[in-house]
Each structure stands twice: as structure tokens, then as C-alpha cells.
Amino acid sequence: METVLSILQGNSQIVSFALIAIAFFCVAWVLTNIGRQLFSLYQRNFYQQVDKGLRDVVVMMEPGQIFTVTLITVIIIVPLVFWLTNVVLAITLAVVVFVAPSFVLKVMKKRRSDEFVDQLPDALSSIASSLRSGLNLVKAFQQVAKNQPQPLAQEFTQVLVEYRVGSDLSESLDALSDRIGRDDLLLMNSAIKISRTVGGNLADTLEVLSRTLREKSKVEGKIRALTSMGKAQGTLATFFPVFIGYVFYKIEPEAMSMLFTTNLGLIWLAVMITMSIMAFLMIQKIVNVDV
């Protein structure tokens, strides 16, 4: 009888172990499929965003190369950070590395667009002078691509390359406007399209537009100078409480830990974070003046 009971107990343990193993493998299979789908979705979005960003800043690289570098960076750095610090910092660093390429390309695009807009009034004056000397619009663009600094020369070179391979000049200028993403180019493109459609003195129009953009640039510079202090104050008002809270936590860890361990502390912490975010957004709304 005892032998039979021991055999049944042994069989029940084996069955339990088998069921646990099957459940574990099922959960692992489901999580693996979910992870693979999320990775494929991230890779597809990464390729789309990075490809557009590279075309906007005219960088001759493949999105796959940047994706490979990103993965290698995560594989090397994240385990090292996890071994030296903790899992929270390692996960935070992994998220930062994964979103860094798109963020860097956006910063590069904005800086490139700002440089292009700063150089555009001189380019318009040059185009107007070339038109008055008897050159056509394409020849005037060639002079700009040859004599103007980067990135303006590179962008007009791209326009000419697209025009030579068969694209309409208006379509090439629209593509230029999409890459730069600034309203100043819409004015230039509109003036050129209207002149090519209904006629008119394009040289005078571009000269007037050049003076207008210079005045606009001066006004924007004055506004940036007047609102820079407000932006600095908004940033300080947002992040200085975090620094003070960290200092207080180092001085009185027991008292400050109540913010994270009690219900009332969590409520006050949520209120403080919400008010800080609202203050930052309100200050940014006030100091960002659109010209």
C-alpha cells in the first residue's frame, strides 16, 4: 500500500512538474512572439523616421547602419550599466539610446533649417542680380549653388539635380520646402510659381522678399533676446525644485522618504509634479512668440 502511494505521489509530482514546464514554455512562447512583434514595429518606425531625417539633413547614410549601431550600443552599454548600478538606470539608458537617433536628427534638422533661413536673404538677392543680368532661373540657381555657403548651396544643388533628372522645377522647390520646413521658403516658392505662370518681374519680387526676410530675421532676433530670460526662468522654476528635493533627501532621508511611501506623500508629490509641468508649459506659451 505504501509503495502504491509513493508511486502515485511520484507520478503526481511528475505531472505537476510537466504542467509547470508546459505553462512556462507557453508563457515564454507568447512573450517571445509579443517581443518579436514589438521589435519589428520599432524597427519599421525607426527606419521610417531615420530615413526621413537623413533625407532632411542630406546625409548619405542608410537607416540600417544607424539601427545596427544603436543595437550594438545597447548590447554593450546597458549590461555594463546594470552591473555597475541598478536595473532602473539600465532600462532608462536603453530607452534613451533607442530614441536618441530620431532626436539627434530632429536637432540637426532644426539647426540646418535655421542656418538655411539665415542665408536665404543673400541667396534671393543673388538670384535677383543674376536675373537682371540676363540669366534664366536655372542658371541663377546654379550661381547660388556655386557661390553660396553650406547648407544653402547643398540644398540648391539638390534642387538642380532633381531638375536635371526630369523633375519639374516647382516640384523640386516643393521638396526643398518640405526638407527645410519653414514658411520663408513658401514665400519664395509662391513668388517663383506665380512669376512662371502669369509673368511679372521676378527679380524685383525676390529683392523685395529678401528685404522682408531680413527685417523678419531682425525682429525674431530681438524677440529671442527679450524672451531668453523668461525661458531661463521657466527652466529654472521647473528643475530647481527637483534639485532642492534631492538635497533635502540627502539631508533628511527619513522625512523625505514619506513622499514615496505614504498615500498623502504620493498625493502631494503628484500635485507638485502637475503644477511644475503646468508652470513650464504656461511659461513656454508666453515666451514663444510667433512672428
XYZ file of C-alpha atoms in Angstrom:
291
model
C 0.000 0.000 0.000
C 2.775 2.384 0.906
C 4.534 1.515 -2.334
C 1.425 2.362 -4.342
C 1.020 5.701 -2.521
C 4.656 6.585 -3.110
C 4.291 5.752 -6.801
C 1.155 7.886 -7.051
C 2.860 10.763 -5.249
C 5.845 10.452 -7.557
C 3.578 10.429 -10.597
C 1.646 13.445 -9.316
C 4.903 15.341 -8.822
C 5.990 14.450 -12.339
C 2.622 15.560 -13.739
C 2.798 18.810 -11.755
C 6.329 19.440 -12.976
C 5.266 18.701 -16.547
C 2.302 21.070 -16.287
C 4.512 23.807 -14.846
C 7.060 23.274 -17.614
C 4.353 23.382 -20.289
C 2.874 26.560 -18.778
C 6.336 28.131 -18.599
C 7.091 27.326 -22.225
C 3.664 28.632 -23.322
C 4.197 31.908 -21.488
C 7.735 32.169 -22.862
C 6.435 31.499 -26.399
C 3.728 34.178 -26.054
C 6.163 36.719 -24.600
C 8.691 35.906 -27.335
C 6.117 36.496 -30.060
C 4.981 39.736 -28.446
C 8.579 40.885 -28.098
C 9.313 39.984 -31.721
C 6.269 41.923 -32.929
C 7.161 44.945 -30.794
C 10.736 44.803 -32.075
C 9.518 44.620 -35.686
C 7.191 47.568 -35.088
C 10.001 49.592 -33.521
C 12.362 48.691 -36.368
C 9.825 49.731 -39.006
C 9.103 53.055 -37.281
C 12.831 53.576 -36.707
C 13.591 53.067 -40.396
C 10.812 55.451 -41.459
C 11.756 58.259 -39.059
C 15.516 57.950 -39.539
C 15.214 57.683 -43.321
C 13.152 60.884 -43.435
C 15.548 62.586 -41.020
C 18.586 61.624 -43.095
C 16.942 62.936 -46.258
C 16.005 66.177 -44.498
C 19.612 66.856 -43.469
C 21.009 65.384 -46.745
C 23.212 62.784 -45.033
C 24.205 59.899 -47.284
C 23.758 57.028 -44.828
C 21.442 54.049 -44.652
C 18.962 53.726 -41.773
C 20.128 50.137 -41.325
C 23.616 51.315 -40.410
C 22.296 53.605 -37.678
C 19.962 50.848 -36.444
C 22.893 48.427 -36.186
C 24.993 50.961 -34.267
C 22.066 51.587 -31.903
C 21.626 47.876 -31.181
C 25.350 47.350 -30.630
C 25.430 50.325 -28.254
C 22.513 48.928 -26.241
C 24.017 45.421 -26.125
C 27.382 46.726 -24.887
C 26.472 49.615 -22.591
C 23.205 48.527 -20.924
C 24.559 45.305 -19.308
C 27.605 47.235 -18.116
C 25.422 49.924 -16.523
C 23.202 47.231 -14.980
C 26.263 45.536 -13.475
C 27.671 48.810 -12.120
C 24.420 50.431 -10.926
C 20.876 49.028 -10.989
C 18.158 47.822 -13.337
C 16.200 51.106 -13.307
C 19.135 53.128 -14.617
C 19.940 50.436 -17.177
C 16.368 50.428 -18.553
C 16.336 54.241 -18.625
C 19.614 54.278 -20.553
C 18.264 51.697 -23.028
C 15.189 53.844 -23.716
C 17.397 56.924 -24.176
C 19.677 55.101 -26.632
C 16.719 53.778 -28.643
C 15.122 57.231 -29.070
C 18.412 59.146 -29.419
C 18.844 58.813 -33.247
C 15.461 60.357 -34.045
C 16.006 63.132 -31.500
C 19.503 63.916 -32.808
C 18.236 64.072 -36.394
C 15.458 66.465 -35.365
C 18.017 68.725 -33.670
C 20.247 68.559 -36.753
C 17.287 69.418 -38.994
C 16.333 72.437 -36.882
C 19.903 73.735 -36.795
C 20.267 73.203 -40.530
C 16.931 74.933 -41.199
C 17.956 77.916 -39.077
C 21.237 78.253 -40.994
C 19.403 77.949 -44.316
C 16.889 80.666 -43.391
C 19.706 82.960 -42.236
C 21.416 82.551 -45.615
C 18.244 82.792 -47.716
C 18.032 86.639 -47.999
C 21.534 86.811 -49.511
C 20.636 83.989 -51.895
C 17.487 85.800 -53.024
C 19.493 88.965 -53.679
C 21.977 86.909 -55.678
C 19.179 85.312 -57.721
C 17.643 88.736 -58.389
C 21.011 90.093 -59.568
C 21.520 87.088 -61.839
C 18.061 87.538 -63.369
C 18.743 91.232 -64.035
C 21.998 90.317 -65.767
C 20.100 88.169 -68.271
C 20.368 84.659 -66.803
C 17.347 82.418 -66.509
C 16.145 80.983 -63.210
C 18.006 77.679 -63.519
C 21.281 79.483 -64.278
C 20.644 81.743 -61.286
C 20.199 78.670 -59.089
C 23.495 77.326 -60.425
C 25.235 80.531 -59.361
C 23.711 80.201 -55.889
C 24.810 76.565 -55.615
C 28.313 77.564 -56.706
C 28.904 80.712 -54.659
C 26.738 80.483 -51.521
C 27.849 78.700 -48.314
C 26.502 75.474 -46.901
C 23.824 74.278 -46.288
C 22.095 76.594 -48.773
C 24.417 75.621 -51.629
C 23.846 71.924 -50.951
C 20.066 72.314 -50.947
C 20.010 74.246 -54.230
C 22.373 71.657 -55.712
C 19.829 69.010 -54.753
C 17.100 71.044 -56.483
C 19.187 71.244 -59.660
C 19.979 67.519 -59.579
C 16.273 66.674 -59.310
C 15.508 69.109 -62.132
C 18.144 67.571 -64.407
C 16.834 64.034 -63.924
C 13.373 65.072 -65.101
C 11.503 66.583 -62.156
C 9.607 69.808 -62.649
C 11.286 72.815 -61.058
C 8.189 73.555 -58.984
C 8.181 70.001 -57.629
C 11.877 70.260 -56.745
C 11.246 73.534 -54.916
C 8.316 71.950 -53.055
C 10.606 69.096 -51.994
C 13.118 71.690 -50.771
C 10.379 73.371 -48.751
C 9.405 70.018 -47.200
C 13.009 69.306 -46.198
C 13.535 72.707 -44.589
C 10.036 73.031 -43.147
C 9.987 76.834 -42.810
C 7.438 79.376 -44.015
C 10.126 81.555 -45.602
C 10.545 79.068 -48.424
C 6.808 79.045 -49.080
C 7.039 82.754 -49.915
C 9.928 82.176 -52.311
C 8.218 79.225 -53.992
C 4.961 81.141 -54.342
C 6.740 84.087 -55.954
C 8.547 81.821 -58.428
C 5.425 79.829 -59.305
C 3.328 82.948 -59.854
C 6.034 84.509 -61.999
C 6.400 81.383 -64.140
C 2.622 81.093 -64.531
C 1.404 84.645 -65.142
C 4.664 86.511 -65.726
C 5.991 89.580 -63.951
C 9.302 90.971 -62.799
C 10.636 88.129 -60.673
C 13.897 89.946 -59.904
C 12.104 92.836 -58.183
C 9.820 90.444 -56.339
C 12.750 88.426 -54.988
C 14.598 91.607 -53.995
C 11.588 92.829 -52.003
C 11.235 89.380 -50.445
C 14.907 89.437 -49.491
C 14.489 92.747 -47.639
C 11.342 91.442 -45.951
C 13.090 88.309 -44.711
C 15.999 90.374 -43.373
C 13.608 92.547 -41.376
C 11.795 89.449 -40.161
C 15.106 87.948 -39.035
C 15.961 91.124 -37.110
C 12.600 91.096 -35.348
C 12.977 87.416 -34.457
C 16.444 88.103 -33.054
C 15.106 90.899 -30.845
C 12.292 88.648 -29.639
C 14.734 85.848 -28.810
C 16.879 88.291 -26.850
C 13.897 89.657 -24.917
C 12.420 86.228 -24.133
C 15.660 84.403 -23.323
C 15.458 85.439 -19.667
C 11.872 84.188 -19.446
C 12.863 80.827 -20.942
C 15.741 80.519 -18.483
C 13.430 81.358 -15.598
C 10.914 78.757 -16.785
C 13.602 76.075 -16.955
C 14.950 77.067 -13.538
C 11.479 77.100 -11.984
C 10.840 73.610 -13.337
C 14.066 71.805 -12.447
C 15.280 73.712 -9.383
C 12.648 72.114 -7.084
C 13.914 68.693 -8.205
C 17.448 69.652 -7.181
C 16.257 71.045 -3.847
C 14.249 67.874 -3.215
C 17.342 65.770 -3.882
C 19.388 67.882 -1.453
C 16.708 67.554 1.227
C 16.576 63.805 0.610
C 20.319 63.568 1.264
C 19.991 65.669 4.433
C 16.799 64.080 5.830
C 16.191 60.777 4.014
C 13.647 59.520 6.550
C 11.446 62.613 6.327
C 11.673 62.876 2.522
C 11.015 59.171 2.031
C 7.460 59.752 3.302
C 6.736 61.385 -0.077
C 7.231 57.992 -1.726
C 5.970 55.604 0.930
C 2.722 57.163 2.204
C -0.540 57.875 0.402
C -0.563 61.523 1.470
C 3.041 61.929 0.314
C 2.248 60.440 -3.100
C -0.712 62.788 -3.445
C 1.409 65.845 -2.668
C 4.156 64.570 -4.980
C 1.639 64.208 -7.830
C 0.310 67.720 -7.127
C 3.833 69.192 -7.192
C 4.757 67.425 -10.436
C 1.496 68.510 -12.086
C 1.951 72.142 -11.034
C 5.585 72.159 -12.216
C 4.599 70.808 -15.637
C 1.745 73.315 -15.926
C 4.071 76.181 -14.950
C 6.661 75.094 -17.519
C 4.071 74.840 -20.312
C 2.494 78.191 -19.423
C 5.870 79.966 -19.364
C 6.836 78.412 -22.701
C 3.491 79.504 -24.149
C 4.111 83.072 -23.003
C 7.716 83.430 -24.155
C 7.321 81.675 -27.545
C 6.259 84.462 -29.872
C 5.480 83.568 -33.472
C 6.497 86.240 -35.980
